[in-house]
């Protein structure tokens, strides 16, 4: 059984479009995250939600809007896609938001903006 | 600034040999966790091992072990009896006492048959 799943795995779209990436975890965790991995493989936190509340928002353009309908889901909606948004987006989850918590990652969504 | 540095962009080693990946970090925190994640070609991020900063004993998981030197802010990963399936990008990371992970730039490890 997949612990953290993301859909779609691949997303190819045109500049200016709006797209969403979905994430679900079946681990019973309270905290979920979005990370972006750029073309040089560098990983950086974007957002974190704890029990559906936003706790981290790292200098991300407001074209990116996370939405957490419940604590098992954290979706990422991106408006007006730009070439620079091309990257791999990882969802992750942890039991809680404490400093001792290990984060478990989804398989990633490769986004290509043409 | 809290940073994680991996100074080896690429490494390669013969199958069955031992390899050590380096990681250093900078923080003023005293209580934090350190992690090594593996990213094979499948792109999945897989937790390899974790270390609690207040524990002096080095963590071990089967063929994977760490050499944690808190004073030197060093956290290297040793892979013993390397296998072809160990070929991957390896990322060192820390939460530096908060909710988010800060990652190093990764080391691409290739195991040669």
mmCIF file with all atom_site columns, C-alpha atoms in Angstrom, chain A residues 6-86:
data_model
loop_
_atom_site.group_PDB
_atom_site.id
_atom_site.type_symbol
_atom_site.label_atom_id
_atom_site.label_alt_id
_atom_site.label_comp_id
_atom_site.label_asym_id
_atom_site.label_entity_id
_atom_site.label_seq_id
_atom_site.pdbx_PDB_ins_code
_atom_site.Cartn_x
_atom_site.Cartn_y
_atom_site.Cartn_z
_atom_site.occupancy
_atom_site.B_iso_or_equiv
_atom_site.pdbx_formal_charge
_atom_site.auth_seq_id
_atom_site.auth_comp_id
_atom_site.auth_asym_id
_atom_site.auth_atom_id
_atom_site.pdbx_PDB_model_num
ATOM 1  C CA . UNK A 1 6  ? 0.685  11.934 -5.742  1.00 0.00 ? 6  UNK A CA 1
ATOM 2  C CA . UNK A 1 7  ? -1.259 12.409 -8.956  1.00 0.00 ? 7  UNK A CA 1
ATOM 3  C CA . UNK A 1 8  ? -0.358 12.883 -11.668 1.00 0.00 ? 8  UNK A CA 1
ATOM 4  C CA . UNK A 1 9  ? 3.200  11.550 -11.892 1.00 0.00 ? 9  UNK A CA 1
ATOM 5  C CA . UNK A 1 10 ? 3.878  13.548 -15.035 1.00 0.00 ? 10 UNK A CA 1
ATOM 6  C CA . UNK A 1 11 ? 2.317  16.796 -16.150 1.00 0.00 ? 11 UNK A CA 1
ATOM 7  C CA . UNK A 1 12 ? 3.122  18.576 -19.414 1.00 0.00 ? 12 UNK A CA 1
ATOM 8  C CA . UNK A 1 13 ? 1.349  21.852 -20.054 1.00 0.00 ? 13 UNK A CA 1
ATOM 9  C CA . UNK A 1 14 ? 1.574  25.202 -21.790 1.00 0.00 ? 14 UNK A CA 1
ATOM 10 C CA . UNK A 1 15 ? 2.661  28.466 -20.251 1.00 0.00 ? 15 UNK A CA 1
ATOM 11 C CA . UNK A 1 16 ? -0.234 30.405 -18.797 1.00 0.00 ? 16 UNK A CA 1
ATOM 12 C CA . UNK A 1 17 ? -2.332 27.365 -17.921 1.00 0.00 ? 17 UNK A CA 1
ATOM 13 C CA . UNK A 1 18 ? -3.620 26.498 -14.450 1.00 0.00 ? 18 UNK A CA 1
ATOM 14 C CA . UNK A 1 19 ? -2.912 23.034 -13.054 1.00 0.00 ? 19 UNK A CA 1
ATOM 15 C CA . UNK A 1 20 ? -3.288 21.080 -9.831  1.00 0.00 ? 20 UNK A CA 1
ATOM 16 C CA . UNK A 1 21 ? -1.284 18.311 -8.223  1.00 0.00 ? 21 UNK A CA 1
ATOM 17 C CA . UNK A 1 22 ? -2.945 16.090 -5.644  1.00 0.00 ? 22 UNK A CA 1
ATOM 18 C CA . UNK A 1 23 ? -1.378 14.429 -2.632  1.00 0.00 ? 23 UNK A CA 1
ATOM 19 C CA . UNK A 1 24 ? -2.821 11.881 -0.243  1.00 0.00 ? 24 UNK A CA 1
ATOM 20 C CA . UNK A 1 25 ? -1.282 10.062 2.700   1.00 0.00 ? 25 UNK A CA 1
ATOM 21 C CA . UNK A 1 26 ? -2.718 7.015  4.449   1.00 0.00 ? 26 UNK A CA 1
ATOM 22 C CA . UNK A 1 27 ? -0.305 7.080  7.386   1.00 0.00 ? 27 UNK A CA 1
ATOM 23 C CA . UNK A 1 28 ? -2.623 8.950  9.724   1.00 0.00 ? 28 UNK A CA 1
ATOM 24 C CA . UNK A 1 29 ? -0.136 11.817 9.875   1.00 0.00 ? 29 UNK A CA 1
ATOM 25 C CA . UNK A 1 30 ? -1.121 15.331 10.955  1.00 0.00 ? 30 UNK A CA 1
ATOM 26 C CA . UNK A 1 31 ? 1.404  17.320 8.943   1.00 0.00 ? 31 UNK A CA 1
ATOM 27 C CA . UNK A 1 32 ? 1.945  17.521 5.185   1.00 0.00 ? 32 UNK A CA 1
ATOM 28 C CA . UNK A 1 33 ? 4.445  19.390 3.035   1.00 0.00 ? 33 UNK A CA 1
ATOM 29 C CA . UNK A 1 34 ? 5.215  20.462 -0.505  1.00 0.00 ? 34 UNK A CA 1
ATOM 30 C CA . UNK A 1 35 ? 8.812  20.601 -1.732  1.00 0.00 ? 35 UNK A CA 1
ATOM 31 C CA . UNK A 1 36 ? 10.168 21.694 -5.093  1.00 0.00 ? 36 UNK A CA 1
ATOM 32 C CA . UNK A 1 37 ? 13.199 20.007 -6.701  1.00 0.00 ? 37 UNK A CA 1
ATOM 33 C CA . UNK A 1 38 ? 14.732 22.095 -9.466  1.00 0.00 ? 38 UNK A CA 1
ATOM 34 C CA . UNK A 1 39 ? 16.709 20.982 -12.507 1.00 0.00 ? 39 UNK A CA 1
ATOM 35 C CA . UNK A 1 40 ? 19.902 20.857 -10.419 1.00 0.00 ? 40 UNK A CA 1
ATOM 36 C CA . UNK A 1 41 ? 18.212 18.459 -7.982  1.00 0.00 ? 41 UNK A CA 1
ATOM 37 C CA . UNK A 1 42 ? 18.051 21.077 -5.221  1.00 0.00 ? 42 UNK A CA 1
ATOM 38 C CA . UNK A 1 43 ? 15.119 20.475 -2.857  1.00 0.00 ? 43 UNK A CA 1
ATOM 39 C CA . UNK A 1 44 ? 13.384 23.342 -1.088  1.00 0.00 ? 44 UNK A CA 1
ATOM 40 C CA . UNK A 1 45 ? 10.345 23.539 1.156   1.00 0.00 ? 45 UNK A CA 1
ATOM 41 C CA . UNK A 1 46 ? 7.359  25.433 -0.213  1.00 0.00 ? 46 UNK A CA 1
ATOM 42 C CA . UNK A 1 47 ? 4.497  24.876 2.219   1.00 0.00 ? 47 UNK A CA 1
ATOM 43 C CA . UNK A 1 48 ? 3.519  22.915 5.282   1.00 0.00 ? 48 UNK A CA 1
ATOM 44 C CA . UNK A 1 49 ? 0.118  22.222 6.771   1.00 0.00 ? 49 UNK A CA 1
ATOM 45 C CA . UNK A 1 50 ? -0.653 20.845 10.218  1.00 0.00 ? 50 UNK A CA 1
ATOM 46 C CA . UNK A 1 51 ? -4.201 19.624 10.754  1.00 0.00 ? 51 UNK A CA 1
ATOM 47 C CA . UNK A 1 52 ? -5.370 21.602 7.743   1.00 0.00 ? 52 UNK A CA 1
ATOM 48 C CA . UNK A 1 53 ? -3.705 24.815 8.943   1.00 0.00 ? 53 UNK A CA 1
ATOM 49 C CA . UNK A 1 54 ? -0.857 26.505 7.097   1.00 0.00 ? 54 UNK A CA 1
ATOM 50 C CA . UNK A 1 55 ? 2.299  26.607 9.224   1.00 0.00 ? 55 UNK A CA 1
ATOM 51 C CA . UNK A 1 56 ? 5.039  27.207 6.661   1.00 0.00 ? 56 UNK A CA 1
ATOM 52 C CA . UNK A 1 57 ? 4.887  29.422 3.591   1.00 0.00 ? 57 UNK A CA 1
ATOM 53 C CA . UNK A 1 58 ? 8.341  29.942 2.135   1.00 0.00 ? 58 UNK A CA 1
ATOM 54 C CA . UNK A 1 59 ? 8.559  32.933 -0.178  1.00 0.00 ? 59 UNK A CA 1
ATOM 55 C CA . UNK A 1 60 ? 6.562  31.230 -2.877  1.00 0.00 ? 60 UNK A CA 1
ATOM 56 C CA . UNK A 1 61 ? 4.801  33.284 -5.605  1.00 0.00 ? 61 UNK A CA 1
ATOM 57 C CA . UNK A 1 62 ? 1.116  33.677 -4.853  1.00 0.00 ? 62 UNK A CA 1
ATOM 58 C CA . UNK A 1 63 ? 0.384  31.822 -8.098  1.00 0.00 ? 63 UNK A CA 1
ATOM 59 C CA . UNK A 1 64 ? 0.955  28.737 -5.935  1.00 0.00 ? 64 UNK A CA 1
ATOM 60 C CA . UNK A 1 65 ? -1.923 27.959 -3.599  1.00 0.00 ? 65 UNK A CA 1
ATOM 61 C CA . UNK A 1 66 ? -2.004 24.884 -1.382  1.00 0.00 ? 66 UNK A CA 1
ATOM 62 C CA . UNK A 1 67 ? -5.324 23.513 -0.231  1.00 0.00 ? 67 UNK A CA 1
ATOM 63 C CA . UNK A 1 68 ? -5.934 20.978 2.501   1.00 0.00 ? 68 UNK A CA 1
ATOM 64 C CA . UNK A 1 69 ? -9.517 19.675 2.497   1.00 0.00 ? 69 UNK A CA 1
ATOM 65 C CA . UNK A 1 70 ? -8.659 17.299 5.334   1.00 0.00 ? 70 UNK A CA 1
ATOM 66 C CA . UNK A 1 71 ? -5.484 16.246 7.095   1.00 0.00 ? 71 UNK A CA 1
ATOM 67 C CA . UNK A 1 72 ? -4.940 13.297 4.716   1.00 0.00 ? 72 UNK A CA 1
ATOM 68 C CA . UNK A 1 73 ? -4.845 15.497 1.623   1.00 0.00 ? 73 UNK A CA 1
ATOM 69 C CA . UNK A 1 74 ? -2.747 18.456 0.547   1.00 0.00 ? 74 UNK A CA 1
ATOM 70 C CA . UNK A 1 75 ? -3.228 19.672 -3.008  1.00 0.00 ? 75 UNK A CA 1
ATOM 71 C CA . UNK A 1 76 ? -1.138 22.220 -4.878  1.00 0.00 ? 76 UNK A CA 1
ATOM 72 C CA . UNK A 1 77 ? -2.776 24.523 -7.381  1.00 0.00 ? 77 UNK A CA 1
ATOM 73 C CA . UNK A 1 78 ? -0.639 26.604 -9.703  1.00 0.00 ? 78 UNK A CA 1
ATOM 74 C CA . UNK A 1 79 ? -2.072 29.524 -11.702 1.00 0.00 ? 79 UNK A CA 1
ATOM 75 C CA . UNK A 1 80 ? -0.588 31.095 -14.819 1.00 0.00 ? 80 UNK A CA 1
ATOM 76 C CA . UNK A 1 81 ? 2.205  28.576 -15.170 1.00 0.00 ? 81 UNK A CA 1
ATOM 77 C CA . UNK A 1 82 ? 5.634  29.884 -16.155 1.00 0.00 ? 82 UNK A CA 1
ATOM 78 C CA . UNK A 1 83 ? 8.637  28.154 -17.699 1.00 0.00 ? 83 UNK A CA 1
ATOM 79 C CA . UNK A 1 84 ? 10.483 28.434 -14.397 1.00 0.00 ? 84 UNK A CA 1
ATOM 80 C CA . UNK A 1 85 ? 7.839  26.334 -12.670 1.00 0.00 ? 85 UNK A CA 1
ATOM 81 C CA . UNK A 1 86 ? 9.187  23.267 -14.454 1.00 0.00 ? 86 UNK A CA 1
#
